[in-house]
GROMACS .gro file of C-alpha atoms in nm:
model
  402
    1UNK     CA    1  -0.462  -2.952  -1.864
    2UNK     CA    2  -0.599  -2.600  -1.864
    3UNK     CA    3  -1.000  -2.509  -1.977
    4UNK     CA    4  -1.103  -2.410  -2.323
    5UNK     CA    5  -1.148  -2.081  -2.392
    6UNK     CA    6  -1.452  -2.002  -2.231
    7UNK     CA    7  -1.687  -1.682  -2.264
    8UNK     CA    8  -1.671  -1.374  -2.058
    9UNK     CA    9  -1.955  -1.323  -1.797
   10UNK     CA   10  -2.180  -1.016  -1.791
   11UNK     CA   11  -2.030  -0.831  -1.482
   12UNK     CA   12  -2.044  -0.413  -1.376
   13UNK     CA   13  -1.780  -0.185  -1.492
   14UNK     CA   14  -1.458  -0.186  -1.320
   15UNK     CA   15  -1.466   0.113  -1.033
   16UNK     CA   16  -1.319   0.450  -1.179
   17UNK     CA   17  -0.939   0.549  -1.110
   18UNK     CA   18  -1.086   0.822  -0.858
   19UNK     CA   19  -1.259   0.490  -0.630
   20UNK     CA   20  -1.008   0.250  -0.670
   21UNK     CA   21  -0.755   0.564  -0.549
   22UNK     CA   22  -0.965   0.615  -0.233
   23UNK     CA   23  -1.049   0.278  -0.170
   24UNK     CA   24  -0.687   0.234  -0.145
   25UNK     CA   25  -0.654   0.474   0.124
   26UNK     CA   26  -0.939   0.329   0.339
   27UNK     CA   27  -0.805  -0.033   0.280
   28UNK     CA   28  -0.862  -0.273   0.525
   29UNK     CA   29  -0.580  -0.495   0.623
   30UNK     CA   30  -0.729  -0.859   0.764
   31UNK     CA   31  -0.352  -0.928   0.942
   32UNK     CA   32  -0.547  -0.994   1.292
   33UNK     CA   33  -0.895  -1.133   1.138
   34UNK     CA   34  -1.156  -1.023   0.844
   35UNK     CA   35  -1.438  -0.794   0.889
   36UNK     CA   36  -1.764  -0.983   0.761
   37UNK     CA   37  -1.997  -0.809   0.570
   38UNK     CA   38  -2.353  -0.876   0.403
   39UNK     CA   39  -2.298  -0.956   0.057
   40UNK     CA   40  -2.547  -0.659  -0.099
   41UNK     CA   41  -2.285  -0.353   0.135
   42UNK     CA   42  -2.030  -0.446  -0.121
   43UNK     CA   43  -2.215  -0.491  -0.433
   44UNK     CA   44  -2.287  -0.868  -0.416
   45UNK     CA   45  -2.625  -1.009  -0.444
   46UNK     CA   46  -2.734  -1.241  -0.183
   47UNK     CA   47  -2.949  -1.418  -0.410
   48UNK     CA   48  -2.672  -1.555  -0.638
   49UNK     CA   49  -2.444  -1.698  -0.374
   50UNK     CA   50  -2.772  -1.883  -0.197
   51UNK     CA   51  -2.859  -2.037  -0.484
   52UNK     CA   52  -2.485  -2.170  -0.507
   53UNK     CA   53  -2.509  -2.316  -0.199
   54UNK     CA   54  -2.814  -2.489  -0.329
   55UNK     CA   55  -2.670  -2.577  -0.596
   56UNK     CA   56  -2.319  -2.747  -0.449
   57UNK     CA   57  -2.573  -2.929  -0.181
   58UNK     CA   58  -2.863  -3.023  -0.457
   59UNK     CA   59  -2.503  -3.145  -0.696
   60UNK     CA   60  -2.344  -3.307  -0.408
   61UNK     CA   61  -2.038  -3.119  -0.547
   62UNK     CA   62  -1.731  -3.207  -0.314
   63UNK     CA   63  -1.683  -2.880  -0.205
   64UNK     CA   64  -1.502  -2.829   0.114
   65UNK     CA   65  -1.537  -2.428   0.138
   66UNK     CA   66  -1.629  -2.156  -0.045
   67UNK     CA   67  -1.558  -1.801   0.066
   68UNK     CA   68  -1.598  -1.453  -0.103
   69UNK     CA   69  -1.405  -1.149  -0.026
   70UNK     CA   70  -1.499  -0.752  -0.208
   71UNK     CA   71  -1.306  -0.451  -0.094
   72UNK     CA   72  -1.146  -0.607   0.196
   73UNK     CA   73  -1.493  -0.804   0.323
   74UNK     CA   74  -1.557  -1.125   0.328
   75UNK     CA   75  -1.925  -1.159   0.218
   76UNK     CA   76  -1.924  -1.521   0.187
   77UNK     CA   77  -1.750  -1.785   0.450
   78UNK     CA   78  -1.910  -2.151   0.417
   79UNK     CA   79  -1.763  -2.441   0.528
   80UNK     CA   80  -1.914  -2.811   0.374
   81UNK     CA   81  -1.920  -3.079   0.628
   82UNK     CA   82  -1.764  -3.290   0.757
   83UNK     CA   83  -1.490  -3.008   0.672
   84UNK     CA   84  -1.497  -2.735   0.916
   85UNK     CA   85  -1.411  -2.418   1.029
   86UNK     CA   86  -1.063  -2.337   1.128
   87UNK     CA   87  -0.909  -2.708   0.994
   88UNK     CA   88  -0.644  -2.702   0.753
   89UNK     CA   89  -0.665  -2.804   0.387
   90UNK     CA   90  -0.420  -2.925   0.143
   91UNK     CA   91  -0.408  -2.659  -0.112
   92UNK     CA   92  -0.218  -2.867  -0.356
   93UNK     CA   93  -0.044  -2.684  -0.658
   94UNK     CA   94  -0.144  -2.348  -0.481
   95UNK     CA   95   0.188  -2.434  -0.305
   96UNK     CA   96   0.385  -2.355  -0.642
   97UNK     CA   97   0.210  -1.998  -0.622
   98UNK     CA   98   0.336  -1.971  -0.290
   99UNK     CA   99   0.698  -2.082  -0.388
  100UNK     CA  100   0.713  -1.817  -0.654
  101UNK     CA  101   0.612  -1.533  -0.413
  102UNK     CA  102   0.906  -1.624  -0.204
  103UNK     CA  103   1.125  -1.582  -0.489
  104UNK     CA  104   0.977  -1.211  -0.479
  105UNK     CA  105   1.053  -1.147  -0.108
  106UNK     CA  106   1.405  -1.350  -0.157
  107UNK     CA  107   1.454  -1.066  -0.459
  108UNK     CA  108   1.367  -0.797  -0.200
  109UNK     CA  109   1.631  -0.912   0.048
  110UNK     CA  110   1.865  -0.891  -0.245
  111UNK     CA  111   1.935  -1.322  -0.146
  112UNK     CA  112   1.846  -1.377  -0.499
  113UNK     CA  113   1.933  -1.155  -0.805
  114UNK     CA  114   1.833  -1.182  -1.181
  115UNK     CA  115   1.612  -1.415  -1.267
  116UNK     CA  116   1.774  -1.496  -1.563
  117UNK     CA  117   2.070  -1.663  -1.379
  118UNK     CA  118   2.136  -2.007  -1.496
  119UNK     CA  119   1.980  -2.252  -1.206
  120UNK     CA  120   2.315  -2.520  -1.221
  121UNK     CA  121   2.492  -2.195  -1.114
  122UNK     CA  122   2.281  -2.115  -0.804
  123UNK     CA  123   2.302  -2.520  -0.682
  124UNK     CA  124   2.704  -2.574  -0.670
  125UNK     CA  125   2.620  -2.867  -0.527
  126UNK     CA  126   2.376  -3.072  -0.682
  127UNK     CA  127   2.502  -3.311  -0.968
  128UNK     CA  128   2.300  -3.356  -1.256
  129UNK     CA  129   2.367  -3.538  -1.617
  130UNK     CA  130   2.618  -3.344  -1.862
  131UNK     CA  131   2.387  -3.124  -2.079
  132UNK     CA  132   2.529  -2.844  -2.238
  133UNK     CA  133   2.197  -2.717  -2.290
  134UNK     CA  134   2.132  -2.720  -1.931
  135UNK     CA  135   2.394  -2.486  -1.844
  136UNK     CA  136   2.102  -2.212  -2.018
  137UNK     CA  137   1.856  -2.314  -1.786
  138UNK     CA  138   1.715  -1.991  -1.509
  139UNK     CA  139   1.549  -1.955  -1.312
  140UNK     CA  140   1.286  -1.783  -1.491
  141UNK     CA  141   1.241  -2.121  -1.691
  142UNK     CA  142   1.163  -2.314  -1.388
  143UNK     CA  143   0.920  -2.016  -1.284
  144UNK     CA  144   0.738  -2.081  -1.644
  145UNK     CA  145   0.725  -2.440  -1.644
  146UNK     CA  146   0.952  -2.344  -1.960
  147UNK     CA  147   1.266  -2.557  -1.831
  148UNK     CA  148   1.274  -2.816  -2.118
  149UNK     CA  149   1.351  -3.137  -1.884
  150UNK     CA  150   1.107  -3.394  -1.955
  151UNK     CA  151   0.882  -3.496  -1.713
  152UNK     CA  152   0.710  -3.766  -1.856
  153UNK     CA  153   0.665  -4.115  -1.631
  154UNK     CA  154   0.760  -4.480  -1.777
  155UNK     CA  155   0.747  -4.814  -1.613
  156UNK     CA  156   0.361  -4.719  -1.534
  157UNK     CA  157   0.483  -4.425  -1.252
  158UNK     CA  158   0.452  -4.072  -1.369
  159UNK     CA  159   0.765  -3.825  -1.289
  160UNK     CA  160   0.587  -3.708  -0.929
  161UNK     CA  161   0.598  -4.110  -0.819
  162UNK     CA  162   0.943  -4.138  -0.937
  163UNK     CA  163   1.085  -3.861  -0.808
  164UNK     CA  164   0.971  -3.893  -0.453
  165UNK     CA  165   1.107  -4.239  -0.433
  166UNK     CA  166   1.420  -4.117  -0.557
  167UNK     CA  167   1.693  -4.036  -0.273
  168UNK     CA  168   1.782  -3.689  -0.377
  169UNK     CA  169   1.420  -3.515  -0.539
  170UNK     CA  170   1.599  -3.222  -0.659
  171UNK     CA  171   1.868  -3.397  -0.818
  172UNK     CA  172   1.629  -3.642  -0.975
  173UNK     CA  173   1.452  -3.355  -1.115
  174UNK     CA  174   1.742  -3.154  -1.297
  175UNK     CA  175   1.915  -3.513  -1.417
  176UNK     CA  176   1.627  -3.544  -1.682
  177UNK     CA  177   1.667  -3.530  -2.041
  178UNK     CA  178   1.622  -3.213  -2.187
  179UNK     CA  179   1.343  -3.283  -2.483
  180UNK     CA  180   1.304  -2.925  -2.553
  181UNK     CA  181   1.562  -2.609  -2.572
  182UNK     CA  182   1.539  -2.402  -2.260
  183UNK     CA  183   1.222  -2.144  -2.228
  184UNK     CA  184   1.121  -2.306  -2.596
  185UNK     CA  185   0.807  -2.502  -2.421
  186UNK     CA  186   0.615  -2.538  -2.212
  187UNK     CA  187   0.551  -2.791  -1.978
  188UNK     CA  188   0.370  -2.836  -1.602
  189UNK     CA  189   0.607  -3.014  -1.434
  190UNK     CA  190   0.596  -3.064  -1.009
  191UNK     CA  191   0.997  -3.044  -1.092
  192UNK     CA  192   1.095  -2.695  -1.174
  193UNK     CA  193   0.921  -2.573  -0.871
  194UNK     CA  194   1.091  -2.779  -0.659
  195UNK     CA  195   1.406  -2.671  -0.838
  196UNK     CA  196   1.298  -2.357  -0.727
  197UNK     CA  197   1.226  -2.409  -0.387
  198UNK     CA  198   1.605  -2.559  -0.365
  199UNK     CA  199   1.734  -2.273  -0.512
  200UNK     CA  200   1.567  -2.075  -0.224
  201UNK     CA  201   1.694  -2.264   0.049
  202UNK     CA  202   2.080  -2.218  -0.117
  203UNK     CA  203   2.007  -1.868  -0.132
  204UNK     CA  204   1.802  -1.807   0.206
  205UNK     CA  205   2.007  -2.082   0.416
  206UNK     CA  206   1.725  -2.229   0.541
  207UNK     CA  207   1.397  -2.400   0.375
  208UNK     CA  208   1.109  -2.247   0.214
  209UNK     CA  209   0.875  -2.364   0.472
  210UNK     CA  210   1.106  -2.161   0.773
  211UNK     CA  211   1.136  -1.849   0.509
  212UNK     CA  212   0.764  -1.826   0.478
  213UNK     CA  213   0.664  -1.831   0.831
  214UNK     CA  214   0.917  -1.550   0.893
  215UNK     CA  215   0.887  -1.318   0.585
  216UNK     CA  216   0.551  -1.399   0.413
  217UNK     CA  217   0.327  -1.558   0.660
  218UNK     CA  218   0.407  -1.395   0.962
  219UNK     CA  219   0.311  -1.029   0.877
  220UNK     CA  220  -0.006  -1.182   0.725
  221UNK     CA  221  -0.112  -1.297   1.059
  222UNK     CA  222  -0.081  -1.677   0.894
  223UNK     CA  223   0.051  -1.882   1.215
  224UNK     CA  224  -0.091  -2.241   1.124
  225UNK     CA  225   0.065  -2.400   0.833
  226UNK     CA  226   0.211  -2.699   0.775
  227UNK     CA  227   0.490  -2.805   0.514
  228UNK     CA  228   0.664  -3.088   0.421
  229UNK     CA  229   1.046  -3.142   0.301
  230UNK     CA  230   1.199  -3.409   0.191
  231UNK     CA  231   1.506  -3.569   0.257
  232UNK     CA  232   1.741  -3.333   0.217
  233UNK     CA  233   1.559  -3.061   0.376
  234UNK     CA  234   1.406  -2.900   0.060
  235UNK     CA  235   1.067  -2.777   0.136
  236UNK     CA  236   0.837  -2.958  -0.127
  237UNK     CA  237   0.806  -2.675  -0.406
  238UNK     CA  238   0.564  -2.871  -0.590
  239UNK     CA  239   0.253  -2.911  -0.321
  240UNK     CA  240   0.140  -3.047   0.003
  241UNK     CA  241   0.138  -2.704   0.203
  242UNK     CA  242  -0.158  -2.733   0.396
  243UNK     CA  243  -0.334  -2.397   0.554
  244UNK     CA  244  -0.663  -2.230   0.661
  245UNK     CA  245  -0.916  -2.117   0.341
  246UNK     CA  246  -0.940  -1.769   0.527
  247UNK     CA  247  -0.552  -1.769   0.512
  248UNK     CA  248  -0.575  -1.823   0.146
  249UNK     CA  249  -0.752  -1.589   0.062
  250UNK     CA  250  -0.491  -1.333   0.265
  251UNK     CA  251  -0.295  -1.457  -0.005
  252UNK     CA  252  -0.500  -1.361  -0.275
  253UNK     CA  253  -0.529  -1.005  -0.097
  254UNK     CA  254  -0.171  -0.980  -0.079
  255UNK     CA  255  -0.158  -1.043  -0.438
  256UNK     CA  256  -0.398  -0.808  -0.527
  257UNK     CA  257  -0.269  -0.506  -0.337
  258UNK     CA  258   0.091  -0.585  -0.569
  259UNK     CA  259   0.248  -0.745  -0.280
  260UNK     CA  260   0.158  -0.424  -0.018
  261UNK     CA  261   0.033  -0.490   0.327
  262UNK     CA  262  -0.028  -0.229   0.567
  263UNK     CA  263   0.216  -0.032   0.371
  264UNK     CA  264   0.513  -0.258   0.395
  265UNK     CA  265   0.578  -0.384   0.048
  266UNK     CA  266   0.643  -0.777   0.161
  267UNK     CA  267   0.694  -0.877  -0.215
  268UNK     CA  268   0.842  -0.602  -0.484
  269UNK     CA  269   0.587  -0.521  -0.708
  270UNK     CA  270   0.771  -0.501  -0.984
  271UNK     CA  271   0.862  -0.921  -0.908
  272UNK     CA  272   0.464  -0.943  -0.918
  273UNK     CA  273   0.395  -0.777  -1.251
  274UNK     CA  274   0.650  -1.010  -1.408
  275UNK     CA  275   0.454  -1.314  -1.212
  276UNK     CA  276   0.141  -1.167  -1.332
  277UNK     CA  277   0.284  -1.118  -1.702
  278UNK     CA  278   0.254  -1.414  -1.947
  279UNK     CA  279   0.618  -1.625  -2.010
  280UNK     CA  280   0.448  -1.915  -2.091
  281UNK     CA  281   0.129  -1.943  -2.385
  282UNK     CA  282  -0.086  -2.282  -2.212
  283UNK     CA  283  -0.359  -2.244  -2.503
  284UNK     CA  284  -0.543  -1.964  -2.672
  285UNK     CA  285  -0.685  -1.711  -2.373
  286UNK     CA  286  -0.444  -1.904  -2.111
  287UNK     CA  287  -0.083  -1.792  -2.018
  288UNK     CA  288   0.119  -1.899  -1.724
  289UNK     CA  289   0.344  -1.642  -1.514
  290UNK     CA  290   0.609  -1.732  -1.291
  291UNK     CA  291   0.366  -1.989  -1.109
  292UNK     CA  292   0.062  -1.829  -1.130
  293UNK     CA  293  -0.216  -1.903  -1.446
  294UNK     CA  294  -0.303  -1.591  -1.666
  295UNK     CA  295  -0.652  -1.479  -1.835
  296UNK     CA  296  -0.516  -1.199  -2.069
  297UNK     CA  297  -0.887  -1.136  -2.253
  298UNK     CA  298  -1.067  -1.143  -1.876
  299UNK     CA  299  -0.972  -0.803  -1.750
  300UNK     CA  300  -1.233  -0.593  -1.730
  301UNK     CA  301  -1.294  -0.248  -1.885
  302UNK     CA  302  -0.921  -0.220  -1.947
  303UNK     CA  303  -0.837  -0.327  -1.602
  304UNK     CA  304  -0.572  -0.629  -1.539
  305UNK     CA  305  -0.601  -0.938  -1.615
  306UNK     CA  306  -0.795  -1.250  -1.379
  307UNK     CA  307  -0.510  -1.471  -1.202
  308UNK     CA  308  -0.481  -1.786  -1.024
  309UNK     CA  309  -0.304  -1.994  -0.776
  310UNK     CA  310  -0.492  -2.347  -0.860
  311UNK     CA  311  -0.429  -2.714  -0.833
  312UNK     CA  312  -0.567  -3.074  -0.798
  313UNK     CA  313  -0.888  -3.155  -0.665
  314UNK     CA  314  -1.061  -2.812  -0.676
  315UNK     CA  315  -0.789  -2.532  -0.474
  316UNK     CA  316  -0.794  -2.265  -0.589
  317UNK     CA  317  -0.712  -1.904  -0.510
  318UNK     CA  318  -0.909  -1.648  -0.792
  319UNK     CA  319  -0.797  -1.295  -0.775
  320UNK     CA  320  -1.017  -1.053  -1.001
  321UNK     CA  321  -0.849  -0.719  -1.022
  322UNK     CA  322  -1.082  -0.504  -1.185
  323UNK     CA  323  -1.360  -0.644  -0.948
  324UNK     CA  324  -1.152  -0.588  -0.621
  325UNK     CA  325  -1.230  -0.960  -0.555
  326UNK     CA  326  -1.048  -1.247  -0.410
  327UNK     CA  327  -1.292  -1.604  -0.403
  328UNK     CA  328  -1.146  -1.893  -0.293
  329UNK     CA  329  -1.266  -2.282  -0.327
  330UNK     CA  330  -1.150  -2.599  -0.126
  331UNK     CA  331  -1.265  -2.972  -0.219
  332UNK     CA  332  -1.166  -3.310  -0.295
  333UNK     CA  333  -1.193  -3.434  -0.650
  334UNK     CA  334  -1.355  -3.098  -0.739
  335UNK     CA  335  -1.353  -2.945  -1.081
  336UNK     CA  336  -1.366  -2.594  -0.915
  337UNK     CA  337  -1.504  -2.473  -1.260
  338UNK     CA  338  -1.849  -2.615  -1.137
  339UNK     CA  339  -1.827  -2.410  -0.838
  340UNK     CA  340  -1.692  -2.078  -1.003
  341UNK     CA  341  -1.965  -2.032  -1.274
  342UNK     CA  342  -2.242  -2.038  -0.970
  343UNK     CA  343  -2.063  -1.749  -0.845
  344UNK     CA  344  -1.929  -1.589  -1.144
  345UNK     CA  345  -2.204  -1.285  -1.194
  346UNK     CA  346  -2.257  -1.247  -0.809
  347UNK     CA  347  -2.103  -0.883  -0.805
  348UNK     CA  348  -2.358  -0.697  -0.957
  349UNK     CA  349  -2.246  -0.278  -0.862
  350UNK     CA  350  -1.900  -0.127  -0.786
  351UNK     CA  351  -2.058   0.003  -0.458
  352UNK     CA  352  -2.388  -0.097  -0.224
  353UNK     CA  353  -2.651  -0.240  -0.377
  354UNK     CA  354  -2.981  -0.218  -0.184
  355UNK     CA  355  -3.019  -0.416   0.149
  356UNK     CA  356  -3.184  -0.771   0.063
  357UNK     CA  357  -3.242  -0.865   0.455
  358UNK     CA  358  -3.461  -1.203   0.299
  359UNK     CA  359  -3.140  -1.282   0.084
  360UNK     CA  360  -2.915  -1.249   0.378
  361UNK     CA  361  -3.118  -1.480   0.595
  362UNK     CA  362  -3.180  -1.730   0.341
  363UNK     CA  363  -2.784  -1.736   0.284
  364UNK     CA  364  -2.652  -1.731   0.637
  365UNK     CA  365  -2.905  -2.053   0.706
  366UNK     CA  366  -2.786  -2.214   0.401
  367UNK     CA  367  -2.405  -2.149   0.514
  368UNK     CA  368  -2.513  -2.264   0.862
  369UNK     CA  369  -2.703  -2.602   0.757
  370UNK     CA  370  -2.376  -2.704   0.515
  371UNK     CA  371  -2.170  -2.643   0.834
  372UNK     CA  372  -2.317  -2.941   0.957
  373UNK     CA  373  -2.198  -3.163   1.247
  374UNK     CA  374  -1.904  -2.954   1.429
  375UNK     CA  375  -1.685  -3.294   1.426
  376UNK     CA  376  -1.364  -3.259   1.259
  377UNK     CA  377  -1.081  -3.387   1.038
  378UNK     CA  378  -0.760  -3.294   0.844
  379UNK     CA  379  -0.911  -3.233   0.500
  380UNK     CA  380  -0.693  -3.359   0.195
  381UNK     CA  381  -0.741  -3.318  -0.163
  382UNK     CA  382  -0.405  -3.648  -0.215
  383UNK     CA  383  -0.626  -3.944  -0.398
  384UNK     CA  384  -0.558  -4.330  -0.355
  385UNK     CA  385  -0.254  -4.266  -0.649
  386UNK     CA  386  -0.058  -3.933  -0.614
  387UNK     CA  387  -0.067  -4.039  -1.019
  388UNK     CA  388  -0.207  -3.782  -1.106
  389UNK     CA  389  -0.100  -3.533  -0.917
  390UNK     CA  390   0.041  -3.305  -1.174
  391UNK     CA  391  -0.259  -3.245  -1.363
  392UNK     CA  392  -0.448  -2.977  -1.302
  393UNK     CA  393  -0.738  -2.766  -1.449
  394UNK     CA  394  -0.778  -2.381  -1.432
  395UNK     CA  395  -1.047  -2.109  -1.464
  396UNK     CA  396  -1.088  -1.673  -1.378
  397UNK     CA  397  -1.392  -1.616  -1.148
  398UNK     CA  398  -1.573  -1.373  -1.389
  399UNK     CA  399  -1.617  -1.637  -1.674
  400UNK     CA  400  -1.871  -1.883  -1.788
  401UNK     CA  401  -1.682  -2.212  -1.709
  402UNK     CA  402  -1.675  -2.543  -1.891
   0.00000   0.00000   0.00000
């Protein structure tokens, strides 16, 4: 479910072109670890972040972690007991955005060509119910959730439950009835991205997970992930990737830099431009690209719009290009909007703010207190039933949330 339209928070003007060019020259790459900074050194208010930490604890919000990175440096990296630093977290539907990124890499390697190629041509071994309209479903339709396939449930089970109980998930998804002509209607559906994962498997001759480890995660210095596959060896394209919050931030940082990493174009900038462009309207001021949620009215001072990867339970990678900022939130049963509004106006200047030793000390004390015991466990956002796993709430940082 997408949010209702919300008002923009008051934020500082976007950096000038000269500032951005200078920043590109001095870009810090967190391949081997993020550089930490005091908030004020990056134009962020320690008191706002400290107040956010206090409110999260006081309201018992089910937050697992909160990370804020600006100008390539982390200014807040908080973990809430019993979730702890260096643990893997289920990122839920953030997985869809990762799968979309892999499509871009496969296109760079010329393993996938035109996104307007019909998916049935890209999966020659998959059988699906005969329907002349299905021959018109393209990879772009799957990526933008406009395939037209029926993703409703029946007999008390939702689509995802039915798919997971079927012997061949890709065939199940493609065998669903068309309820709209491809490209005409947005319907958020796990099956679409699982089909994309199957296309990747066919194109690169290995699972999406294996392809990601070598072509995406390794260049970014991400070496600890888990990612499940179905019985046919197709990586779950819709969910179930697990990774650390700081590594989630690396993905946001890659997207922020248009696919460039240390001078290497990991993902074609042209593909990401298409992925971050609207291909479907969800509701007023909320659009969907290729596996990404887009907010066209939330760019500041004429800058690029804010965009997000996000998933069930409060998992979120928010990218605010005009503020050169990435925010990562994880939780369990969390409405990430409740956290987002707390840090929305933390960025107060493009450059440095006056030092605030008292605010920094208070923030560090609150972060340490939130961590609590060192006891660890593998965090999960899965509810008792997966019946609502395809639901998602969206909002971009830098806005006022409901």
